[in-house]
């Protein structure tokens, strides 16, 4: 039973705002405000991503304006005197490829604690940017779209048990019907949950109800 086919390329912003190493501090702040983004890729040469400047990289200038850094803050405080993107950026950049799954992109964001990821090709050239809000776009799919995909990609498979149907309400998918082999319940639940836009999965399979 296949997982949903959505990848980063389906939801990313293809036209990304980026800066060069020499971009000055105030210009970076202005671009972040103008485009309502929290970070900007830093490019070199023909468009290779060499770093990212985020709001967190810019804050030390205000944070340490009056206060001296405490032990453990010296690396962060060093950015307080930085004037250009090349000095401010976090490098190497945390990036993702366009063919990565949404789950992979979400995992990178969570583990690396970033809100946006530059999308690069195999040689590191910028192709776009994907943000947390982009990853959530799949939950804008209508119940009808989700229901149709579950019928086609999960229940329509030759290995799927016959006699099952699905309904979707507010993203919650409910499978109904008779199921002789109860060992298939977790497999069905996993396959349905893999469909992009599914918020939760519920089972109503015969004599008893199983929460998946």
mmCIF file of C-alpha atoms in Angstrom:
data_model
loop_
_atom_site.group_PDB
_atom_site.id
_atom_site.type_symbol
_atom_site.label_atom_id
_atom_site.label_comp_id
_atom_site.label_asym_id
_atom_site.label_seq_id
_atom_site.Cartn_x
_atom_site.Cartn_y
_atom_site.Cartn_z
ATOM 1 C CA UNK A 1 0.000 0.000 0.000
ATOM 2 C CA UNK A 2 1.826 3.113 -1.217
ATOM 3 C CA UNK A 3 2.464 6.266 0.747
ATOM 4 C CA UNK A 4 1.321 9.606 -0.576
ATOM 5 C CA UNK A 5 3.481 11.002 -3.362
ATOM 6 C CA UNK A 6 3.782 14.625 -2.204
ATOM 7 C CA UNK A 7 7.320 16.016 -2.126
ATOM 8 C CA UNK A 8 8.937 19.340 -1.249
ATOM 9 C CA UNK A 9 8.679 20.440 -4.908
ATOM 10 C CA UNK A 10 4.869 20.330 -4.639
ATOM 11 C CA UNK A 11 4.651 22.919 -1.862
ATOM 12 C CA UNK A 12 7.842 25.007 -1.956
ATOM 13 C CA UNK A 13 8.132 28.626 -3.078
ATOM 14 C CA UNK A 14 9.990 28.437 -6.395
ATOM 15 C CA UNK A 15 10.899 32.131 -6.568
ATOM 16 C CA UNK A 16 13.055 32.664 -3.492
ATOM 17 C CA UNK A 17 14.436 35.943 -2.180
ATOM 18 C CA UNK A 18 18.175 35.583 -1.566
ATOM 19 C CA UNK A 19 21.206 37.769 -0.844
ATOM 20 C CA UNK A 20 24.946 37.751 -1.482
ATOM 21 C CA UNK A 21 27.771 37.672 1.063
ATOM 22 C CA UNK A 22 28.189 41.466 0.904
ATOM 23 C CA UNK A 23 24.577 42.354 1.715
ATOM 24 C CA UNK A 24 24.657 44.906 4.591
ATOM 25 C CA UNK A 25 22.887 44.404 7.907
ATOM 26 C CA UNK A 26 20.151 47.022 7.414
ATOM 27 C CA UNK A 27 19.351 45.747 3.911
ATOM 28 C CA UNK A 28 18.882 42.225 5.317
ATOM 29 C CA UNK A 29 16.508 43.507 8.011
ATOM 30 C CA UNK A 30 14.559 45.469 5.387
ATOM 31 C CA UNK A 31 14.208 42.417 3.119
ATOM 32 C CA UNK A 32 13.008 40.217 5.975
ATOM 33 C CA UNK A 33 10.362 42.817 6.807
ATOM 34 C CA UNK A 34 9.370 43.465 3.189
ATOM 35 C CA UNK A 35 8.906 39.811 2.281
ATOM 36 C CA UNK A 36 7.615 38.700 5.712
ATOM 37 C CA UNK A 37 10.138 35.864 6.000
ATOM 38 C CA UNK A 38 12.307 34.770 8.925
ATOM 39 C CA UNK A 39 15.490 33.884 7.000
ATOM 40 C CA UNK A 40 17.293 34.467 3.696
ATOM 41 C CA UNK A 41 19.652 32.134 1.789
ATOM 42 C CA UNK A 42 23.120 33.551 1.095
ATOM 43 C CA UNK A 43 24.358 32.815 -2.432
ATOM 44 C CA UNK A 44 27.772 32.676 -4.074
ATOM 45 C CA UNK A 45 28.753 32.526 -7.736
ATOM 46 C CA UNK A 46 25.983 31.295 -10.024
ATOM 47 C CA UNK A 47 23.582 30.701 -7.164
ATOM 48 C CA UNK A 48 25.160 28.137 -4.854
ATOM 49 C CA UNK A 49 23.826 28.306 -1.289
ATOM 50 C CA UNK A 50 26.668 28.926 1.167
ATOM 51 C CA UNK A 51 24.695 29.917 4.249
ATOM 52 C CA UNK A 52 21.514 31.347 5.718
ATOM 53 C CA UNK A 53 20.925 34.571 7.642
ATOM 54 C CA UNK A 54 17.985 34.295 10.020
ATOM 55 C CA UNK A 55 16.370 36.612 12.535
ATOM 56 C CA UNK A 56 18.317 34.734 15.215
ATOM 57 C CA UNK A 57 21.595 35.707 13.514
ATOM 58 C CA UNK A 58 20.571 39.384 13.563
ATOM 59 C CA UNK A 59 19.353 39.633 17.158
ATOM 60 C CA UNK A 60 22.781 39.656 18.918
ATOM 61 C CA UNK A 61 23.335 43.232 17.708
ATOM 62 C CA UNK A 62 20.393 44.285 19.890
ATOM 63 C CA UNK A 63 20.846 41.650 22.588
ATOM 64 C CA UNK A 64 24.431 42.670 23.382
ATOM 65 C CA UNK A 65 24.057 46.397 22.710
ATOM 66 C CA UNK A 66 24.516 47.212 26.422
ATOM 67 C CA UNK A 67 25.110 43.898 28.190
ATOM 68 C CA UNK A 68 28.374 41.979 28.219
ATOM 69 C CA UNK A 69 28.117 38.320 27.139
ATOM 70 C CA UNK A 70 28.107 35.653 29.826
ATOM 71 C CA UNK A 71 30.206 32.472 29.624
ATOM 72 C CA UNK A 72 28.871 30.343 26.777
ATOM 73 C CA UNK A 73 27.538 33.362 24.837
ATOM 74 C CA UNK A 74 30.790 34.574 23.264
ATOM 75 C CA UNK A 75 30.185 32.883 19.916
ATOM 76 C CA UNK A 76 26.745 34.443 19.669
ATOM 77 C CA UNK A 77 28.013 37.833 20.876
ATOM 78 C CA UNK A 78 30.645 37.882 18.118
ATOM 79 C CA UNK A 79 27.828 38.438 15.619
ATOM 80 C CA UNK A 80 26.885 41.665 17.403
ATOM 81 C CA UNK A 81 29.715 43.416 15.553
ATOM 82 C CA UNK A 82 28.988 41.815 12.176
ATOM 83 C CA UNK A 83 27.998 44.150 9.345
ATOM 84 C CA UNK A 84 27.429 41.905 6.321
ATOM 85 C CA UNK A 85 25.725 38.639 5.430
ATOM 86 C CA UNK A 86 28.993 36.723 5.130
ATOM 87 C CA UNK A 87 29.791 37.500 8.772
ATOM 88 C CA UNK A 88 26.248 37.009 10.042
ATOM 89 C CA UNK A 89 25.208 33.827 8.248
ATOM 90 C CA UNK A 90 25.013 30.348 9.683
ATOM 91 C CA UNK A 91 27.155 28.084 7.508
ATOM 92 C CA UNK A 92 27.011 25.502 6.084
ATOM 93 C CA UNK A 93 23.340 26.006 5.331
ATOM 94 C CA UNK A 94 20.776 23.431 6.387
ATOM 95 C CA UNK A 95 19.110 22.517 3.077
ATOM 96 C CA UNK A 96 16.760 19.991 1.508
ATOM 97 C CA UNK A 97 16.287 18.542 -1.994
ATOM 98 C CA UNK A 98 13.118 19.067 -4.026
ATOM 99 C CA UNK A 99 12.384 15.328 -4.192
ATOM 100 C CA UNK A 100 12.459 14.904 -0.383
ATOM 101 C CA UNK A 101 9.170 13.921 1.229
ATOM 102 C CA UNK A 102 7.302 16.421 3.380
ATOM 103 C CA UNK A 103 7.973 14.205 6.392
ATOM 104 C CA UNK A 104 11.724 14.378 5.721
ATOM 105 C CA UNK A 105 11.613 18.178 5.445
ATOM 106 C CA UNK A 106 9.572 18.448 8.647
ATOM 107 C CA UNK A 107 12.064 16.203 10.459
ATOM 108 C CA UNK A 108 15.002 18.362 9.343
ATOM 109 C CA UNK A 109 13.239 21.521 10.521
ATOM 110 C CA UNK A 110 12.440 19.988 13.890
ATOM 111 C CA UNK A 111 15.868 18.504 14.585
ATOM 112 C CA UNK A 112 17.819 21.542 13.333
ATOM 113 C CA UNK A 113 15.344 24.032 14.866
ATOM 114 C CA UNK A 114 14.839 26.098 11.708
ATOM 115 C CA UNK A 115 11.664 27.553 10.201
ATOM 116 C CA UNK A 116 12.708 27.637 6.535
ATOM 117 C CA UNK A 117 14.918 25.453 4.335
ATOM 118 C CA UNK A 118 16.608 26.440 1.069
ATOM 119 C CA UNK A 119 15.788 23.854 -1.581
ATOM 120 C CA UNK A 120 18.893 22.961 -3.598
ATOM 121 C CA UNK A 121 19.803 20.649 -6.456
ATOM 122 C CA UNK A 122 22.562 18.044 -6.430
ATOM 123 C CA UNK A 123 25.330 20.677 -6.765
ATOM 124 C CA UNK A 124 23.920 23.056 -4.155
ATOM 125 C CA UNK A 125 22.247 25.571 -6.487
ATOM 126 C CA UNK A 126 19.153 27.295 -5.094
ATOM 127 C CA UNK A 127 15.829 26.067 -6.528
ATOM 128 C CA UNK A 128 13.438 27.563 -3.987
ATOM 129 C CA UNK A 129 12.564 27.712 -0.313
ATOM 130 C CA UNK A 130 10.212 25.611 1.811
ATOM 131 C CA UNK A 131 8.788 26.853 5.110
ATOM 132 C CA UNK A 132 6.795 25.378 7.960
ATOM 133 C CA UNK A 133 3.636 26.956 6.554
ATOM 134 C CA UNK A 134 4.344 25.349 3.154
ATOM 135 C CA UNK A 135 4.447 21.900 4.773
ATOM 136 C CA UNK A 136 1.034 22.559 6.314
ATOM 137 C CA UNK A 137 -0.556 23.287 2.906
ATOM 138 C CA UNK A 138 -1.485 19.609 2.523
ATOM 139 C CA UNK A 139 -4.033 20.079 5.315
ATOM 140 C CA UNK A 140 -5.900 22.497 3.038
ATOM 141 C CA UNK A 141 -6.905 19.572 0.813
ATOM 142 C CA UNK A 142 -10.656 19.031 0.779
ATOM 143 C CA UNK A 143 -12.244 16.012 2.443
ATOM 144 C CA UNK A 144 -13.379 14.889 -1.007
ATOM 145 C CA UNK A 145 -9.827 14.926 -2.398
ATOM 146 C CA UNK A 146 -8.488 12.955 0.553
ATOM 147 C CA UNK A 147 -11.351 10.448 0.390
ATOM 148 C CA UNK A 148 -10.825 9.877 -3.325
ATOM 149 C CA UNK A 149 -7.089 9.284 -2.853
ATOM 150 C CA UNK A 150 -7.663 6.774 -0.035
ATOM 151 C CA UNK A 151 -10.129 4.853 -2.207
ATOM 152 C CA UNK A 152 -7.701 4.842 -5.115
ATOM 153 C CA UNK A 153 -4.320 4.351 -3.451
ATOM 154 C CA UNK A 154 -5.244 2.284 -0.380
ATOM 155 C CA UNK A 155 -8.576 0.504 -0.857
ATOM 156 C CA UNK A 156 -8.077 0.140 -4.595
ATOM 157 C CA UNK A 157 -4.918 -1.930 -4.152
ATOM 158 C CA UNK A 158 -5.165 -5.643 -4.966
ATOM 159 C CA UNK A 159 -3.843 -6.466 -1.480
ATOM 160 C CA UNK A 160 -6.542 -4.424 0.260
ATOM 161 C CA UNK A 161 -9.443 -6.324 1.891
ATOM 162 C CA UNK A 162 -12.708 -6.202 -0.058
ATOM 163 C CA UNK A 163 -15.851 -4.632 1.354
ATOM 164 C CA UNK A 164 -14.230 -1.627 3.001
ATOM 165 C CA UNK A 165 -15.236 1.980 2.460
ATOM 166 C CA UNK A 166 -13.980 5.316 3.741
ATOM 167 C CA UNK A 167 -15.442 8.670 4.682
ATOM 168 C CA UNK A 168 -13.501 11.811 5.586
ATOM 169 C CA UNK A 169 -14.733 14.659 7.764
ATOM 170 C CA UNK A 170 -12.483 17.586 8.731
ATOM 171 C CA UNK A 171 -9.482 15.511 7.671
ATOM 172 C CA UNK A 172 -10.409 12.552 9.924
ATOM 173 C CA UNK A 173 -10.675 9.371 7.850
ATOM 174 C CA UNK A 174 -13.002 6.610 9.022
ATOM 175 C CA UNK A 175 -12.761 3.116 7.528
ATOM 176 C CA UNK A 176 -15.929 1.008 7.695
ATOM 177 C CA UNK A 177 -16.815 -2.548 6.766
ATOM 178 C CA UNK A 178 -16.156 -6.128 7.747
ATOM 179 C CA UNK A 179 -12.597 -7.255 8.344
ATOM 180 C CA UNK A 180 -11.883 -10.884 9.139
ATOM 181 C CA UNK A 181 -8.139 -10.464 9.624
ATOM 182 C CA UNK A 182 -7.691 -8.102 12.554
ATOM 183 C CA UNK A 183 -3.923 -8.158 12.034
ATOM 184 C CA UNK A 184 -4.490 -5.920 8.995
ATOM 185 C CA UNK A 185 -5.843 -3.051 11.125
ATOM 186 C CA UNK A 186 -2.473 -1.399 11.875
ATOM 187 C CA UNK A 187 -1.350 -1.855 8.252
ATOM 188 C CA UNK A 188 -4.510 -0.196 6.939
ATOM 189 C CA UNK A 189 -4.235 2.601 9.480
ATOM 190 C CA UNK A 190 -0.616 3.277 8.516
ATOM 191 C CA UNK A 191 -1.463 3.355 4.796
ATOM 192 C CA UNK A 192 -4.363 5.781 5.339
ATOM 193 C CA UNK A 193 -2.322 8.025 7.631
ATOM 194 C CA UNK A 194 0.359 8.254 4.901
ATOM 195 C CA UNK A 195 -2.105 10.083 2.637
ATOM 196 C CA UNK A 196 -1.279 13.786 2.779
ATOM 197 C CA UNK A 197 -3.922 15.839 4.535
ATOM 198 C CA UNK A 198 -5.173 13.086 6.853
ATOM 199 C CA UNK A 199 -5.439 14.449 10.403
ATOM 200 C CA UNK A 200 -6.391 11.174 12.114
ATOM 201 C CA UNK A 201 -7.600 7.660 11.314
ATOM 202 C CA UNK A 202 -10.536 5.842 12.897
ATOM 203 C CA UNK A 203 -11.711 2.277 12.375
ATOM 204 C CA UNK A 204 -15.278 0.924 12.384
ATOM 205 C CA UNK A 205 -14.615 -2.609 11.245
ATOM 206 C CA UNK A 206 -17.390 -4.972 12.190
ATOM 207 C CA UNK A 207 -18.218 -6.068 15.717
ATOM 208 C CA UNK A 208 -15.787 -3.818 17.543
ATOM 209 C CA UNK A 209 -14.282 -0.414 16.991
ATOM 210 C CA UNK A 210 -10.528 -0.029 16.886
ATOM 211 C CA UNK A 211 -8.830 3.272 17.423
ATOM 212 C CA UNK A 212 -5.792 3.438 15.176
#
